[in-house]
Each structure stands twice: as structure tokens, then as C-alpha cells.
Amino acid sequence: MTMKSQFTAVVPVAGSGTRLRPHTHSFPKVLLTVGSKPILGHITDQLTGAGIRKIVFVVGQFGEKIQAYVSKAYPRLEAVYVRQEQPLGLGHAVWTAREHVSGPMLVLLGDTILDADIKRFIIGGGNKIGVRVVDDPRRFGVVEQKRGIITKLVEKPAHPRSNLAIVGVYSFQDSRPVFRSLDRIVARAAASHGEIQLTDALMDMVRGCSILKVLPVAGWYDCGKPDALLATNRHLLDKLPGKTLKFQGSLIIPPVYIAPGAKIERSIIGPYVSVGAGASICSSVVRDSIINEKAVIENAILDQSLVGPSAVFRDGMQRVNIGESSEISLEDGQL
Ligand code: UTP
């Protein structure tokens, strides 16, 4: 049995997901399927698996879709939804949750699936920031540390003095100092109109003599860009327990995930294909692709493609990246 935790988790999912357009024009990035469930499902499973009972989701313009998914998939979770009117930065997203958090807090980004045991972040006390050695630290928030204690944090440094990147999981034994620092950073940013970074609030805490420790994690699976999402899909499908899937008249080449209720007829599916609930694939060949819920694929050959929920793709052979409810039907010869 999992021990219940006093930690409140804050999961920011209000970002605009610009790198995953066109999907994110009409659909929240974190509800796109990867492996056998939406990105947010993997993250919520990790949190509940670590004993967390309360999660504050910081939502943006697609808040209702996120609430509908979470309340259906996790009916016993104490879920709170707070709205961040504009994506002003991760620090601002966490600050938006302040009235719903007391006591210990864990922050986990809504779009990064970590290869980490979240329990290590909530046991043993102290403040812990998840880190990993990376090749190019200039793209990340970076920490400098001495014997495991953080001395400096810098967001996307031009000349990094460390290769330890912040991976997107943070735990705080007491949330009050974090919100005090965020109050200061938010007030300062209001004057400068800059992005409100969580890294800056953590640096403010370090200056105020809070002790933040680094906690290394094995890795993370980025879902921020189409290629990264497909790579994460391949990785998660490799980890699924091997199950022989049979659809009469079709060939399924594992690893593949096909949600219950999806229709597969006269097709070759796999390897590395994830098919969402209610999707329909007929007379097609699909490999290395994610076909989201209720999408329709007919007479098509698809490779390395992302097909959004309820999108329709007919009579084509190409690599596609099509958003929710779009329809593409190609005439004869237009391949
Ligand atoms: P990212 O900056 O990686 O994601 O934020 P994004 O903004 O959604 O995507 P791009 O960069 O435009 O493609 C990391 C996490 O923090 C959340 C995002 O939703 C994501 O889960 N976030 C970010 C917020 O909730 N609010 C913000 O203001 C910024």
C-alpha cells in the first residue's frame, strides 16, 4: 500500500505549447497521447503513485478540457484548478496556485515525463531540486552547487559554469518561503514586464539563506516538440508489457498501443504506433506515429506523423502533423 503524503503537488499546464502547433491551437499539449495515455496521465500517475492526494493544476485557455480529463480518469483525486490568465512564466504559474497550497509542496512540470521515483523527492525532508547532467546547459535552467547544496541558479546562461540542468521537479518542505520569494519576483517583474521565472525565485531563496539541495534524476522524456514526442512515444511503447494484439484482416507489428474501442481494418500498424480511443484506421499502413482519439485514417501511408484528435486524413502518403478536427483528403496522384 502507498503511504499517503501531506505534500500538495502543483502541476503547471497553462503554457501555450507553441512548439507543438498546430495541435496546441485548439487542444492542450498535455492531453496529447504518448504511449498508452495523455502526457498528463503519465504525470498524474507518478504523483498518485508516490502517495500524493492533492494536485493543483494551473490551467490556461483549455482548462475545461483538462478538468474533464482529470475528473474522469482520477475520480478520487483531490484536484484543484486555478487559472493563469496569461502564460507569464513558470514562476508566475506556481505563484498563481498560492492560495491552495499550505505545508510541503512538490512542483512537477506538466509536459515532462521524468524517469525518476517521485517518492525520493517527498521523503527525508529538506528542499530538493531535480537535476541532470546535460551536454548543452545553455538551453536550460542551470544550478551551481557545492557538496550537493545549491549556491547559484541561472536561467539559460550564455556562459554556463555548470552542466547540471534543472529537469522540472522541485520539492519544498515548507511552501511559505517559496511564495514569499515569488511575491518579490512577481512584484519586480510587474515593473519590468519580463518573464516570471521560478529559477529567479529559487535564487532569491538561496540569497535569503534557504538550503536547496540537488537531487539527480536518471532522465526525462521531452514532449515539447513533434520529434521529441515521437521519441518519447517509442520509449514508452518499448516499456509496455508485450501483449499480442489481433485485428482480423490487419497486421499489428509490436510495440503498438491501441486503445479499447479503436477500429482497425485492412491495415498494417506498427512498429511504434499509439492509437487513441475511438480512432479508426482503414486500408492504411501506419508506423512510428501517434493517432489521437477519434481521428480517422483511410487509404493512407503514414510514417513519423502526429494526427490530432478527431482529425481526418484520407488518400495520402506522407509525413503529417495535423491538428485537432482538421481534414486532409488528397486527390488521386497528389501524393
Ligand atoms: P514550457 O515553456 O516548456 O512549455 O513550460 P510551453 O510554454 O507550454 O511550450 P512552448 O515553449 O510554447 O512550446 C513548461 C511547463 O510549464 C507550464 C507549461 O504548460 C508546461 O507544462 N507553464 C509555462 C505554465 O503553466 N505557465 C507559464 O506561464 C509557462
Short mmCIF file of C-alpha atoms and ligand atoms in Angstrom, two decimals:
data_model
loop_
_atom_site.label_atom_id
_atom_site.label_comp_id
_atom_site.label_asym_id
_atom_site.label_seq_id
_atom_site.Cartn_x
_atom_site.Cartn_y
_atom_site.Cartn_z
CA MET A 1 0.00 0.00 0.00
CA THR A 2 1.27 3.50 -0.82
CA MET A 3 1.78 5.85 2.15
CA LYS A 4 -0.36 8.98 1.81
CA SER A 5 1.65 12.17 1.64
CA GLN A 6 0.95 15.62 3.13
CA PHE A 7 2.53 17.22 0.08
CA THR A 8 0.39 19.29 -2.25
CA ALA A 9 1.56 18.96 -5.84
CA VAL A 10 1.41 21.91 -8.22
CA VAL A 11 1.33 20.97 -11.91
CA PRO A 12 1.56 23.94 -14.30
CA VAL A 13 -0.14 23.19 -17.62
CA ALA A 14 -1.02 26.69 -18.78
CA GLY A 15 1.82 27.24 -21.26
CA SER A 16 0.98 28.00 -24.88
CA GLY A 17 2.82 24.98 -26.35
CA THR A 18 3.92 26.98 -29.40
CA ARG A 19 6.45 24.32 -30.43
CA LEU A 20 3.66 21.79 -30.85
CA ARG A 21 1.46 23.81 -33.16
CA PRO A 22 -0.90 23.13 -34.90
CA HIS A 23 -2.04 20.70 -32.16
CA THR A 24 -1.98 23.34 -29.46
CA HIS A 25 -4.16 25.83 -31.38
CA SER A 26 -7.27 24.09 -30.13
CA PHE A 27 -6.08 21.42 -27.72
CA PRO A 28 -3.89 21.44 -24.60
CA LYS A 29 -0.44 19.98 -25.21
CA VAL A 30 -0.61 17.85 -22.06
CA LEU A 31 -3.69 15.95 -23.28
CA LEU A 32 -1.93 14.69 -26.41
CA THR A 33 -1.44 10.94 -26.25
CA VAL A 34 2.02 9.47 -25.86
CA GLY A 35 2.46 5.74 -25.27
CA SER A 36 -0.77 4.48 -23.75
CA LYS A 37 -2.25 7.70 -22.32
CA PRO A 38 -2.14 11.51 -22.42
CA ILE A 39 1.09 13.19 -21.27
CA LEU A 40 -0.77 14.45 -18.19
CA GLY A 41 -1.89 10.89 -17.36
CA HIS A 42 1.74 9.74 -17.06
CA ILE A 43 2.50 12.67 -14.76
CA THR A 44 -0.60 12.26 -12.59
CA ASP A 45 0.14 8.52 -12.24
CA GLN A 46 3.64 9.31 -10.99
CA LEU A 47 2.25 11.71 -8.39
CA THR A 48 -0.54 9.47 -7.13
CA GLY A 49 1.89 6.52 -7.17
CA ALA A 50 4.10 8.49 -4.77
CA GLY A 51 1.15 8.92 -2.37
CA ILE A 52 0.13 12.48 -3.33
CA ARG A 53 -3.59 13.06 -2.80
CA LYS A 54 -3.98 16.73 -3.74
CA ILE A 55 -2.90 18.30 -7.02
CA VAL A 56 -3.35 21.93 -8.02
CA PHE A 57 -3.42 22.17 -11.81
CA VAL A 58 -2.54 25.62 -13.11
CA VAL A 59 -4.56 25.79 -16.31
CA GLY A 60 -4.79 28.22 -19.21
CA GLN A 61 -7.31 28.59 -22.01
CA PHE A 62 -8.09 24.84 -22.24
CA GLY A 63 -8.85 24.45 -18.54
CA GLU A 64 -12.23 22.77 -19.08
CA LYS A 65 -10.70 20.03 -21.25
CA ILE A 66 -8.06 19.36 -18.61
CA GLN A 67 -10.63 19.31 -15.81
CA ALA A 68 -12.85 16.94 -17.81
CA TYR A 69 -9.96 14.52 -18.38
CA VAL A 70 -8.65 14.56 -14.80
CA SER A 71 -12.06 14.23 -13.13
CA LYS A 72 -12.94 11.25 -15.33
CA ALA A 73 -9.57 9.46 -15.16
CA TYR A 74 -8.82 10.22 -11.47
CA PRO A 75 -12.20 10.50 -9.69
CA ARG A 76 -10.69 10.01 -6.22
CA LEU A 77 -8.02 12.68 -6.54
CA GLU A 78 -8.44 15.99 -4.71
CA ALA A 79 -7.92 18.14 -7.79
CA VAL A 80 -7.98 21.94 -7.77
CA TYR A 81 -7.89 24.03 -10.96
CA VAL A 82 -6.58 27.58 -10.90
CA ARG A 83 -6.47 29.74 -13.97
CA GLN A 84 -3.38 31.60 -15.11
CA GLU A 85 -4.87 34.23 -17.38
CA GLN A 86 -1.67 34.65 -19.39
CA PRO A 87 1.38 32.40 -19.62
CA LEU A 88 3.72 34.84 -17.90
CA GLY A 89 6.27 32.19 -16.94
CA LEU A 90 6.70 29.14 -14.73
CA GLY A 91 7.30 31.25 -11.61
CA HIS A 92 4.03 33.08 -12.22
CA ALA A 93 2.20 29.77 -12.79
CA VAL A 94 3.35 28.42 -9.40
CA TRP A 95 2.54 31.76 -7.72
CA THR A 96 -0.99 31.52 -9.15
CA ALA A 97 -1.52 28.37 -7.04
CA ARG A 98 -0.55 30.07 -3.75
CA GLU A 99 -3.99 30.17 -2.11
CA HIS A 100 -4.41 26.42 -2.49
CA VAL A 101 -1.10 25.30 -1.02
CA SER A 102 0.00 25.10 2.60
CA GLY A 103 2.70 22.95 4.12
CA PRO A 104 5.04 20.95 1.89
CA MET A 105 4.83 21.45 -1.88
CA LEU A 106 6.05 19.50 -4.89
CA VAL A 107 6.14 21.20 -8.28
CA LEU A 108 6.20 18.96 -11.35
CA LEU A 109 6.06 20.33 -14.89
CA GLY A 110 3.02 19.13 -16.79
CA ASP A 111 4.88 18.33 -20.00
CA THR A 112 7.96 16.43 -18.88
CA ILE A 113 7.78 12.73 -18.13
CA LEU A 114 10.59 12.01 -15.71
CA ASP A 115 12.48 8.79 -15.36
CA ALA A 116 12.56 9.28 -11.60
CA ASP A 117 11.00 7.96 -8.43
CA ILE A 118 8.97 10.92 -7.17
CA LYS A 119 8.95 9.41 -3.65
CA ARG A 120 12.63 10.36 -3.30
CA PHE A 121 11.51 13.99 -3.52
CA ILE A 122 8.94 13.77 -0.76
CA ILE A 123 10.71 11.70 1.87
CA GLY A 124 13.57 12.75 4.12
CA GLY A 125 12.77 16.46 4.47
CA GLY A 126 14.60 19.46 3.05
CA ASN A 127 14.19 21.26 -0.27
CA LYS A 128 15.23 19.30 -3.35
CA ILE A 129 15.64 20.36 -6.95
CA GLY A 130 15.79 17.58 -9.58
CA VAL A 131 18.85 17.91 -11.84
CA ARG A 132 20.64 16.05 -14.57
CA VAL A 133 23.97 16.47 -16.36
CA VAL A 134 23.38 17.72 -19.93
CA ASP A 135 25.59 18.36 -22.94
CA ASP A 136 24.32 21.85 -23.72
CA PRO A 137 23.34 23.64 -20.48
CA ARG A 138 22.65 26.93 -22.31
CA ARG A 139 19.12 25.73 -23.16
CA PHE A 140 18.18 25.06 -19.52
CA GLY A 141 17.92 26.49 -16.04
CA VAL A 142 21.32 25.60 -14.59
CA VAL A 143 22.48 25.14 -10.98
CA GLU A 144 25.90 25.55 -9.41
CA GLN A 145 26.42 23.54 -6.24
CA LYS A 146 28.89 22.73 -3.50
CA ARG A 147 28.63 19.31 -1.85
CA GLY A 148 25.04 18.97 -3.06
CA ILE A 149 23.90 22.40 -1.79
CA ILE A 150 22.89 24.91 -4.45
CA THR A 151 24.91 28.13 -4.49
CA LYS A 152 23.53 29.68 -7.68
CA LEU A 153 20.75 29.19 -10.24
CA VAL A 154 20.72 30.82 -13.67
CA GLU A 155 18.08 30.53 -16.41
CA LYS A 156 19.57 29.69 -19.84
CA PRO A 157 23.08 31.06 -19.13
CA ALA A 158 25.12 32.22 -22.14
CA HIS A 159 28.32 31.01 -20.43
CA PRO A 160 27.30 28.16 -18.10
CA ARG A 161 29.62 27.39 -15.20
CA SER A 162 27.98 24.03 -14.59
CA ASN A 163 26.38 21.32 -16.71
CA LEU A 164 23.67 20.47 -14.15
CA ALA A 165 20.28 21.29 -15.68
CA ILE A 166 17.03 21.69 -13.74
CA VAL A 167 14.73 18.93 -15.01
CA GLY A 168 11.31 20.12 -13.80
CA VAL A 169 10.68 18.61 -10.37
CA TYR A 170 11.06 20.64 -7.19
CA SER A 171 10.14 19.78 -3.60
CA PHE A 172 9.88 22.15 -0.67
CA GLN A 173 9.40 21.09 2.95
CA ASP A 174 7.63 24.39 3.60
CA SER A 175 5.95 26.28 0.76
CA ARG A 176 5.87 29.65 2.58
CA PRO A 177 9.45 30.81 1.77
CA VAL A 178 8.86 29.88 -1.89
CA PHE A 179 5.74 32.03 -2.09
CA ARG A 180 7.48 34.90 -0.25
CA SER A 181 10.25 34.84 -2.87
CA LEU A 182 7.70 34.55 -5.68
CA ASP A 183 5.80 37.56 -4.27
CA ARG A 184 9.01 39.59 -4.59
CA ILE A 185 9.83 38.31 -8.10
CA VAL A 186 6.26 38.91 -9.34
CA ALA A 187 6.29 42.47 -7.95
CA ARG A 188 9.66 43.13 -9.60
CA ALA A 189 8.54 41.67 -12.96
CA ALA A 190 5.38 43.80 -12.94
CA ALA A 191 7.71 46.79 -13.23
CA SER A 192 9.95 45.24 -15.92
CA HIS A 193 7.32 43.20 -17.89
CA GLY A 194 9.77 40.29 -18.02
CA GLU A 195 9.01 36.56 -17.88
CA ILE A 196 8.50 35.42 -14.30
CA GLN A 197 10.94 32.58 -13.80
CA LEU A 198 10.80 30.05 -10.98
CA THR A 199 14.60 29.93 -11.17
CA ASP A 200 14.76 33.59 -10.09
CA ALA A 201 12.55 32.90 -7.06
CA LEU A 202 14.79 29.97 -6.09
CA MET A 203 17.87 32.21 -6.40
CA ASP A 204 16.09 34.71 -4.15
CA MET A 205 15.63 31.88 -1.61
CA VAL A 206 19.32 30.93 -1.83
CA ARG A 207 20.27 34.57 -1.21
CA GLY A 208 17.96 34.51 1.81
CA CYS A 209 19.96 31.52 3.18
CA SER A 210 17.38 28.79 2.37
CA ILE A 211 19.09 25.47 1.79
CA LEU A 212 18.20 23.89 -1.57
CA LYS A 213 19.80 20.56 -2.41
CA VAL A 214 20.29 18.93 -5.79
CA LEU A 215 18.73 15.52 -6.36
CA PRO A 216 19.92 13.81 -9.56
CA VAL A 217 17.35 12.04 -11.72
CA ALA A 218 18.12 9.40 -14.34
CA GLY A 219 16.49 11.17 -17.26
CA TRP A 220 13.47 12.78 -18.75
CA TYR A 221 11.36 12.38 -21.82
CA ASP A 222 10.60 15.63 -23.50
CA CYS A 223 7.17 16.08 -25.05
CA GLY A 224 7.63 19.70 -26.18
CA LYS A 225 8.26 19.22 -29.92
CA PRO A 226 6.91 16.75 -32.53
CA ASP A 227 10.16 14.78 -32.88
CA ALA A 228 10.63 14.63 -29.11
CA LEU A 229 7.04 13.47 -28.65
CA LEU A 230 7.53 10.66 -31.19
CA ALA A 231 10.81 9.62 -29.49
CA THR A 232 9.05 9.56 -26.10
CA ASN A 233 6.25 7.52 -27.67
CA ARG A 234 8.77 4.93 -28.91
CA HIS A 235 10.40 4.77 -25.50
CA LEU A 236 7.09 4.33 -23.63
CA LEU A 237 5.82 1.70 -26.09
CA ASP A 238 9.05 -0.27 -25.63
CA LYS A 239 8.31 -0.37 -21.90
CA LEU A 240 4.70 -1.57 -22.25
CA PRO A 241 4.15 -5.22 -21.34
CA GLY A 242 4.18 -7.22 -24.59
CA LYS A 243 0.60 -8.11 -25.49
CA THR A 244 -0.39 -9.75 -28.75
CA LEU A 245 -2.98 -7.59 -30.45
CA LYS A 246 -5.19 -9.16 -33.09
CA PHE A 247 -7.46 -7.40 -35.54
CA GLN A 248 -8.87 -9.64 -38.21
CA GLY A 249 -7.59 -8.78 -41.66
CA SER A 250 -4.86 -6.47 -40.27
CA LEU A 251 -1.24 -6.95 -39.30
CA ILE A 252 -0.07 -5.46 -35.99
CA ILE A 253 3.71 -5.16 -35.60
CA PRO A 254 4.66 -4.53 -31.94
CA PRO A 255 5.28 -2.46 -29.98
CA VAL A 256 1.93 -0.81 -30.53
CA TYR A 257 -0.76 0.58 -28.22
CA ILE A 258 -4.34 0.51 -29.45
CA ALA A 259 -6.93 1.95 -27.06
CA PRO A 260 -10.08 -0.05 -26.45
CA GLY A 261 -12.76 1.00 -28.89
CA ALA A 262 -10.39 1.92 -31.72
CA LYS A 263 -11.26 0.40 -35.11
CA ILE A 264 -8.53 -1.18 -37.26
CA GLU A 265 -9.46 -2.67 -40.66
CA ARG A 266 -7.31 -4.00 -43.55
CA SER A 267 -4.24 -2.17 -42.23
CA ILE A 268 -0.64 -2.66 -41.18
CA ILE A 269 0.01 -0.93 -37.86
CA GLY A 270 3.44 -0.64 -36.25
CA PRO A 271 6.01 -0.69 -35.05
CA TYR A 272 5.77 2.26 -32.63
CA VAL A 273 2.20 3.38 -33.14
CA SER A 274 -0.16 4.66 -30.48
CA VAL A 275 -3.86 4.79 -31.39
CA GLY A 276 -6.31 6.67 -29.18
CA ALA A 277 -9.83 5.66 -28.13
CA GLY A 278 -12.45 5.88 -30.84
CA ALA A 279 -9.88 6.34 -33.65
CA SER A 280 -10.48 4.50 -36.91
CA ILE A 281 -7.80 3.26 -39.33
CA CYS A 282 -8.86 1.56 -42.58
CA SER A 283 -6.84 0.31 -45.57
CA SER A 284 -3.71 2.06 -44.33
CA VAL A 285 -0.10 1.49 -43.33
CA VAL A 286 0.95 3.39 -40.19
CA ARG A 287 4.31 3.28 -38.46
CA ASP A 288 6.13 5.42 -35.87
CA SER A 289 3.13 7.69 -35.34
CA ILE A 290 0.60 8.91 -32.80
CA ILE A 291 -3.03 8.83 -33.88
CA ASN A 292 -5.04 10.68 -31.25
CA GLU A 293 -8.58 9.87 -30.12
CA LYS A 294 -11.38 9.82 -32.68
CA ALA A 295 -9.01 10.51 -35.60
CA VAL A 296 -9.90 8.87 -38.93
CA ILE A 297 -7.24 7.48 -41.31
CA GLU A 298 -8.27 5.95 -44.64
CA ASN A 299 -6.21 4.75 -47.65
CA ALA A 300 -3.09 6.31 -46.24
CA ILE A 301 0.55 5.55 -45.61
CA LEU A 302 1.82 7.42 -42.58
CA ASP A 303 5.26 7.48 -41.00
CA GLN A 304 6.56 9.70 -38.16
CA SER A 305 3.24 11.50 -38.04
CA LEU A 306 1.14 13.18 -35.38
CA VAL A 307 -2.58 13.16 -36.09
CA GLY A 308 -4.64 15.29 -33.70
CA PRO A 309 -7.90 14.30 -32.00
CA SER A 310 -10.85 14.00 -34.44
CA ALA A 311 -8.62 14.87 -37.42
CA VAL A 312 -9.31 13.13 -40.74
CA PHE A 313 -6.59 12.04 -43.20
CA ARG A 314 -7.55 10.29 -46.44
CA ASP A 315 -5.83 9.06 -49.59
CA GLY A 316 -2.31 10.24 -48.91
CA MET A 317 1.22 9.08 -48.35
CA GLN A 318 3.40 11.44 -46.39
CA ARG A 319 4.69 12.57 -43.05
CA VAL A 320 1.96 14.67 -41.47
CA ASN A 321 1.49 16.79 -38.41
CA ILE A 322 -2.19 17.70 -38.34
CA GLY A 323 -4.12 19.34 -35.55
CA GLU A 324 -7.45 18.65 -33.90
CA SER A 325 -10.50 18.30 -36.15
CA SER A 326 -8.56 19.16 -39.34
CA GLU A 327 -9.40 17.29 -42.51
CA ILE A 328 -6.96 16.41 -45.28
CA SER A 329 -8.12 14.42 -48.32
CA LEU A 330 -5.80 14.27 -51.31
CA GLU A 331 -6.96 13.76 -54.90
CA ASP A 332 -5.61 10.85 -56.97
CA GLY A 333 -1.94 11.28 -57.78
CA GLN A 334 -1.39 14.09 -55.28
CA LEU A 335 0.90 12.08 -53.08
P1 UTP B 1 7.35 25.29 -21.39
O1 UTP B 1 7.81 26.67 -21.59
O2 UTP B 1 8.30 24.17 -21.60
O3 UTP B 1 6.06 24.93 -22.26
O4 UTP B 1 6.76 25.19 -19.91
P2 UTP B 1 5.07 25.80 -23.11
O5 UTP B 1 5.17 27.25 -22.81
O6 UTP B 1 3.73 25.16 -22.95
O7 UTP B 1 5.54 25.44 -24.60
P3 UTP B 1 6.31 26.26 -25.72
O8 UTP B 1 7.66 26.56 -25.15
O9 UTP B 1 5.48 27.48 -26.02
O10 UTP B 1 6.34 25.30 -26.88
C1 UTP B 1 6.92 24.06 -19.05
C2 UTP B 1 5.61 23.76 -18.33
O11 UTP B 1 5.17 24.89 -17.59
C3 UTP B 1 3.87 25.28 -17.98
C4 UTP B 1 3.67 24.66 -19.35
O12 UTP B 1 2.28 24.39 -19.57
C5 UTP B 1 4.49 23.40 -19.28
O13 UTP B 1 3.74 22.32 -18.71
N1 UTP B 1 3.79 26.77 -17.98
C6 UTP B 1 4.76 27.51 -18.56
C7 UTP B 1 2.69 27.37 -17.39
O14 UTP B 1 1.79 26.70 -16.84
N2 UTP B 1 2.60 28.73 -17.42
C8 UTP B 1 3.56 29.50 -17.99
O15 UTP B 1 3.42 30.75 -17.95
C9 UTP B 1 4.66 28.88 -18.58
#
